[in-house]
CSV table of C-alpha atoms in Angstrom, one decimal:
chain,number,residue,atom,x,y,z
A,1,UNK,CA,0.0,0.0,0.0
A,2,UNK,CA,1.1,3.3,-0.9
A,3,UNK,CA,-0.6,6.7,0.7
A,4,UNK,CA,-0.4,10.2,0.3
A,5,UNK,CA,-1.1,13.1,3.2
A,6,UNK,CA,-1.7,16.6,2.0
A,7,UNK,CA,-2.6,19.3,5.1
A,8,UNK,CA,-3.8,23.1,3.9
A,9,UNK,CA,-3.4,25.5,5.2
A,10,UNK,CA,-6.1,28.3,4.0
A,11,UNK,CA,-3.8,31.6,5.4
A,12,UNK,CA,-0.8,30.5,2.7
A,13,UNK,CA,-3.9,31.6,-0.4
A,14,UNK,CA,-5.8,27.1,0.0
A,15,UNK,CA,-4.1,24.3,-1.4
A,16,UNK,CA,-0.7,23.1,-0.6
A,17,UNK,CA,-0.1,19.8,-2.3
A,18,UNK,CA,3.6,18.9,-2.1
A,19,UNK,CA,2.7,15.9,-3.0
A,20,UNK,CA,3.3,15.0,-6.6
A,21,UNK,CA,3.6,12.0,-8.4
A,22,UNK,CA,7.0,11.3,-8.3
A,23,UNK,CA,6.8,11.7,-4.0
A,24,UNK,CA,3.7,9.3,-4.3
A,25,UNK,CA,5.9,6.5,-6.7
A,26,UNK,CA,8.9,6.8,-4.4
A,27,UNK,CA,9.0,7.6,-0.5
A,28,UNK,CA,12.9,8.5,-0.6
A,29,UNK,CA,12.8,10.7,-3.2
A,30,UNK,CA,15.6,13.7,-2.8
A,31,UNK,CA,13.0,16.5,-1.6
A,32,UNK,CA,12.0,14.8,1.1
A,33,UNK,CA,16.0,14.1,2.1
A,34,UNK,CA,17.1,17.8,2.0
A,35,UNK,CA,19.4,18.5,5.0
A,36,UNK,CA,18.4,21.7,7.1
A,37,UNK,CA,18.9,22.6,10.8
A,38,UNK,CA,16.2,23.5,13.0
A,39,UNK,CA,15.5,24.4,16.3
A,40,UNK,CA,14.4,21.9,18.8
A,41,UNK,CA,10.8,23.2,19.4
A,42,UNK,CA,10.1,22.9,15.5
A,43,UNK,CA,10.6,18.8,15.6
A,44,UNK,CA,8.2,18.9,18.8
A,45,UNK,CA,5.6,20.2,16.2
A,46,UNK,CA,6.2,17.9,13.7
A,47,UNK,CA,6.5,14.9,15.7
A,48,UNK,CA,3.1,16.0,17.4
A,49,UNK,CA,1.5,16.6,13.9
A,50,UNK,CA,3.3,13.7,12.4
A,51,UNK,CA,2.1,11.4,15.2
A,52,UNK,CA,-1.2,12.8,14.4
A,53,UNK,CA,-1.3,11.9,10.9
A,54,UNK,CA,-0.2,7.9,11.0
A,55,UNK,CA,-3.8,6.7,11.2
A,56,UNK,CA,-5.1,8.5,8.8
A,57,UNK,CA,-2.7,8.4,6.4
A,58,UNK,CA,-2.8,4.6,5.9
A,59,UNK,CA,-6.6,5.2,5.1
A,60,UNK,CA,-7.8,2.9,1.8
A,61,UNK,CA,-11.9,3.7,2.1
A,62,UNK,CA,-13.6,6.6,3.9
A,63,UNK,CA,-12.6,6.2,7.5
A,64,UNK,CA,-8.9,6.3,9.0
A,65,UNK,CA,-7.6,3.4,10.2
A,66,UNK,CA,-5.8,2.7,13.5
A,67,UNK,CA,-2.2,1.1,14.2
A,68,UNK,CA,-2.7,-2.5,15.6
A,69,UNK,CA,-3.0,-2.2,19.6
A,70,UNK,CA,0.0,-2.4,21.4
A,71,UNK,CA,3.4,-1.9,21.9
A,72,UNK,CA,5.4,-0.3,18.9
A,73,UNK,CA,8.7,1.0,18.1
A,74,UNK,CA,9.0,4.3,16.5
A,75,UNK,CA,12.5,5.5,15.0
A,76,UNK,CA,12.3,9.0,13.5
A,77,UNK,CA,14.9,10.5,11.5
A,78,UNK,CA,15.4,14.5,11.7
A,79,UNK,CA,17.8,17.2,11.0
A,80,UNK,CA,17.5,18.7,14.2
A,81,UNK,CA,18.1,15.3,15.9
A,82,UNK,CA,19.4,12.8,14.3
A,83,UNK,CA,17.7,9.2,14.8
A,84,UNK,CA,15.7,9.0,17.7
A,85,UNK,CA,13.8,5.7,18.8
A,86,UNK,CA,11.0,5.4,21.2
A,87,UNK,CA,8.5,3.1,22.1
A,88,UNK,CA,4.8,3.8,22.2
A,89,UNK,CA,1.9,1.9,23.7
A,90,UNK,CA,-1.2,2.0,21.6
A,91,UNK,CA,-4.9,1.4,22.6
A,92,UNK,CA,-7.6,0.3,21.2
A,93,UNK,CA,-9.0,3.4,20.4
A,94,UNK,CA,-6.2,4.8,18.6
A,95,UNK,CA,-7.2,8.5,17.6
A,96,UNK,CA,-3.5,10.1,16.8
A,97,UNK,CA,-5.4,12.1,13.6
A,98,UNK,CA,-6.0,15.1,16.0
A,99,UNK,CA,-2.3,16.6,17.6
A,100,UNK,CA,-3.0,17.8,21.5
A,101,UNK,CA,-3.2,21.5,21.7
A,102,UNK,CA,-4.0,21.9,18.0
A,103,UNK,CA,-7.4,22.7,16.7
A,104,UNK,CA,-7.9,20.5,13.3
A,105,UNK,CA,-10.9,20.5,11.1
A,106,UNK,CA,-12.3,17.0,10.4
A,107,UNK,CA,-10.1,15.5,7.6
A,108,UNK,CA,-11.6,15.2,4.1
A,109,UNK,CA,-10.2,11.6,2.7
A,110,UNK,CA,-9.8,11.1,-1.2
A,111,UNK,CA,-9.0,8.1,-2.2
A,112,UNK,CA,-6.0,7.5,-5.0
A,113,UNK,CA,-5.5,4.5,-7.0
A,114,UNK,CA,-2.8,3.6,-5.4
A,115,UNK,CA,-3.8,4.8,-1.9
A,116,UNK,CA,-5.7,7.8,-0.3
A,117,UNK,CA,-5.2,12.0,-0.1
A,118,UNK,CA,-5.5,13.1,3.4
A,119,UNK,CA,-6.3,17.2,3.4
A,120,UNK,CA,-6.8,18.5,7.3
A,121,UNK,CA,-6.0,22.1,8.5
A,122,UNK,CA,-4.5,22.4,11.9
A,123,UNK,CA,-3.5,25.6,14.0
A,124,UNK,CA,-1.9,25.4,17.6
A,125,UNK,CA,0.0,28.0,19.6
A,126,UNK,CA,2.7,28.2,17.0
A,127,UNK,CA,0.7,29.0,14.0
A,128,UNK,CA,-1.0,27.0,11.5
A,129,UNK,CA,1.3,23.8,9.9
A,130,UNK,CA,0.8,22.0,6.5
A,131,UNK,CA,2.1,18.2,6.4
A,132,UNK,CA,2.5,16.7,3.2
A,133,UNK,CA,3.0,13.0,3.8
A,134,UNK,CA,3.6,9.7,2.3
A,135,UNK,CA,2.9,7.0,4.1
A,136,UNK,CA,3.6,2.6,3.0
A,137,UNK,CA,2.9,-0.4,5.7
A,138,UNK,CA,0.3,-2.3,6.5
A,139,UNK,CA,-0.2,-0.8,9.7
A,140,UNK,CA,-0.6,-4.2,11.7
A,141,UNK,CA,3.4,-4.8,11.5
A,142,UNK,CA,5.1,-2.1,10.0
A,143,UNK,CA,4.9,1.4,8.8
A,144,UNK,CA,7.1,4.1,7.2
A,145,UNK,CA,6.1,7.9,6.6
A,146,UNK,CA,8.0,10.5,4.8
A,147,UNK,CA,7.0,14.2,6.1
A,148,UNK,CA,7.8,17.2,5.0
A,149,UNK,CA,6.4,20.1,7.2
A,150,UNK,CA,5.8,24.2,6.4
A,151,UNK,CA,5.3,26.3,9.2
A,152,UNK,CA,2.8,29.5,8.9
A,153,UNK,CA,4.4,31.8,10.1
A,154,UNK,CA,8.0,30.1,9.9
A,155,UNK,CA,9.4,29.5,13.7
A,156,UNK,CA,12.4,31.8,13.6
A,157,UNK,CA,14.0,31.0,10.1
A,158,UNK,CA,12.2,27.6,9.7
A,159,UNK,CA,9.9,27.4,7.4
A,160,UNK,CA,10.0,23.8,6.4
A,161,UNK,CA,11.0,20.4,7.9
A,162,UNK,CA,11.6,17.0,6.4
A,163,UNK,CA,11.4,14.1,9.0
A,164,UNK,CA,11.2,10.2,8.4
A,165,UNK,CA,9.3,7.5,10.6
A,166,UNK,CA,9.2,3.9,11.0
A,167,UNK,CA,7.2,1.9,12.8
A,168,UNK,CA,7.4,-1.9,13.9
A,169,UNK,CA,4.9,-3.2,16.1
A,170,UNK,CA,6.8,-5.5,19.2
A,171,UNK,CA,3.8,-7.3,20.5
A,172,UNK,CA,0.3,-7.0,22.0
A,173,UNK,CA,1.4,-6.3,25.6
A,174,UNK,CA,2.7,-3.2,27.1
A,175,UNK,CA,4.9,-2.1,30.1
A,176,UNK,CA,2.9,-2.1,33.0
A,177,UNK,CA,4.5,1.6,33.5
A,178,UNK,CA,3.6,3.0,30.3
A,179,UNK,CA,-0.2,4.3,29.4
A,180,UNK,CA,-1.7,3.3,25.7
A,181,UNK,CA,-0.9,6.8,24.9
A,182,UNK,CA,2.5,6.3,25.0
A,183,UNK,CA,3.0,7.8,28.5
């Protein structure tokens, strides 16, 4: 399966598809790889907005779908911090489409031959962001998502950010310390 995530953000004059069909044929294409350096509080944003996009973005019909329940390893990859790997616990009820703190309208799904456009407008205390993301995996084992963020208005000098996720699921059961929302 092969997805791709388009946010919009109506202050920047409506659509902002960065998705084109060379990023939808192939996840490591060079844009997505372009090395910047940015300032810790911008990867908090796009690790919030990316986490919020997973679900929906391996959507096939009209409703997102959820990540398998349980415990999962996430690596990201980021200018800012190099590869970082966490693991998350994941209930049942998996609603990561909506960040915290960030008021998001519901998102309009469009489905693509080879996958499905996911269009959602989020503002938090930083602005308004637009994700443009493509996702592959089946969601049950594995994922991997390719994001590139723009920030409106652009934190200091940063007005975009590329950052790369994987996910591998480890098993139904989770630490007895750690919440399903990865706490």
């Amino acid at each position: 399966m092969h997805f791709c995530l388009v946010l919009r953000c109506p202050s920047v004059g409506g659509s902002a598809d960065l998705c084109n069909d060379t990023d939808k044929r192939k996840t490591n294409h060079p844009a997505w790889r372009t090395p910047m350096k940015f300032p810790t509080r911008s990867l908090t944003i796009t690790a919030t907005l990316s986490a919020a996009v997973l679900s929906a973005a391996a959507a096939a019909g009209d409703t997102a779908p959820q990540r398998k329940a349980g415990l999962w390893e996430i690596t990201t990859v980021a200018p800012v911090s190099g590869m970082t790997t966490r693991k998350v616990c994941v209930g049942e009820n998996d609603d990561i489409i909506r960040p915290e703190g960030a008021d998001c309208t519901e998102p309009k799904l469009t489905p693509l031959n080879e996958g499905v456009i996911v269009t959602i407008e989020c503002s938090g205390t930083n602005g308004k962001q637009i994700i443009s993301s493509t996702f592959t995996g089946d969601f049950e084992t594995r994922y991997h998502g390719t994001l590139k963020t723009t920030f409106d208005p652009p934190i200091g000098a940063i007005s975009r950010m590329g950052v790369n996720i994987d996910g591998k699921y480890l098993g139904p059961d989770c630490p007895p310390d750690m919440t399903a929302d990865g706490q």
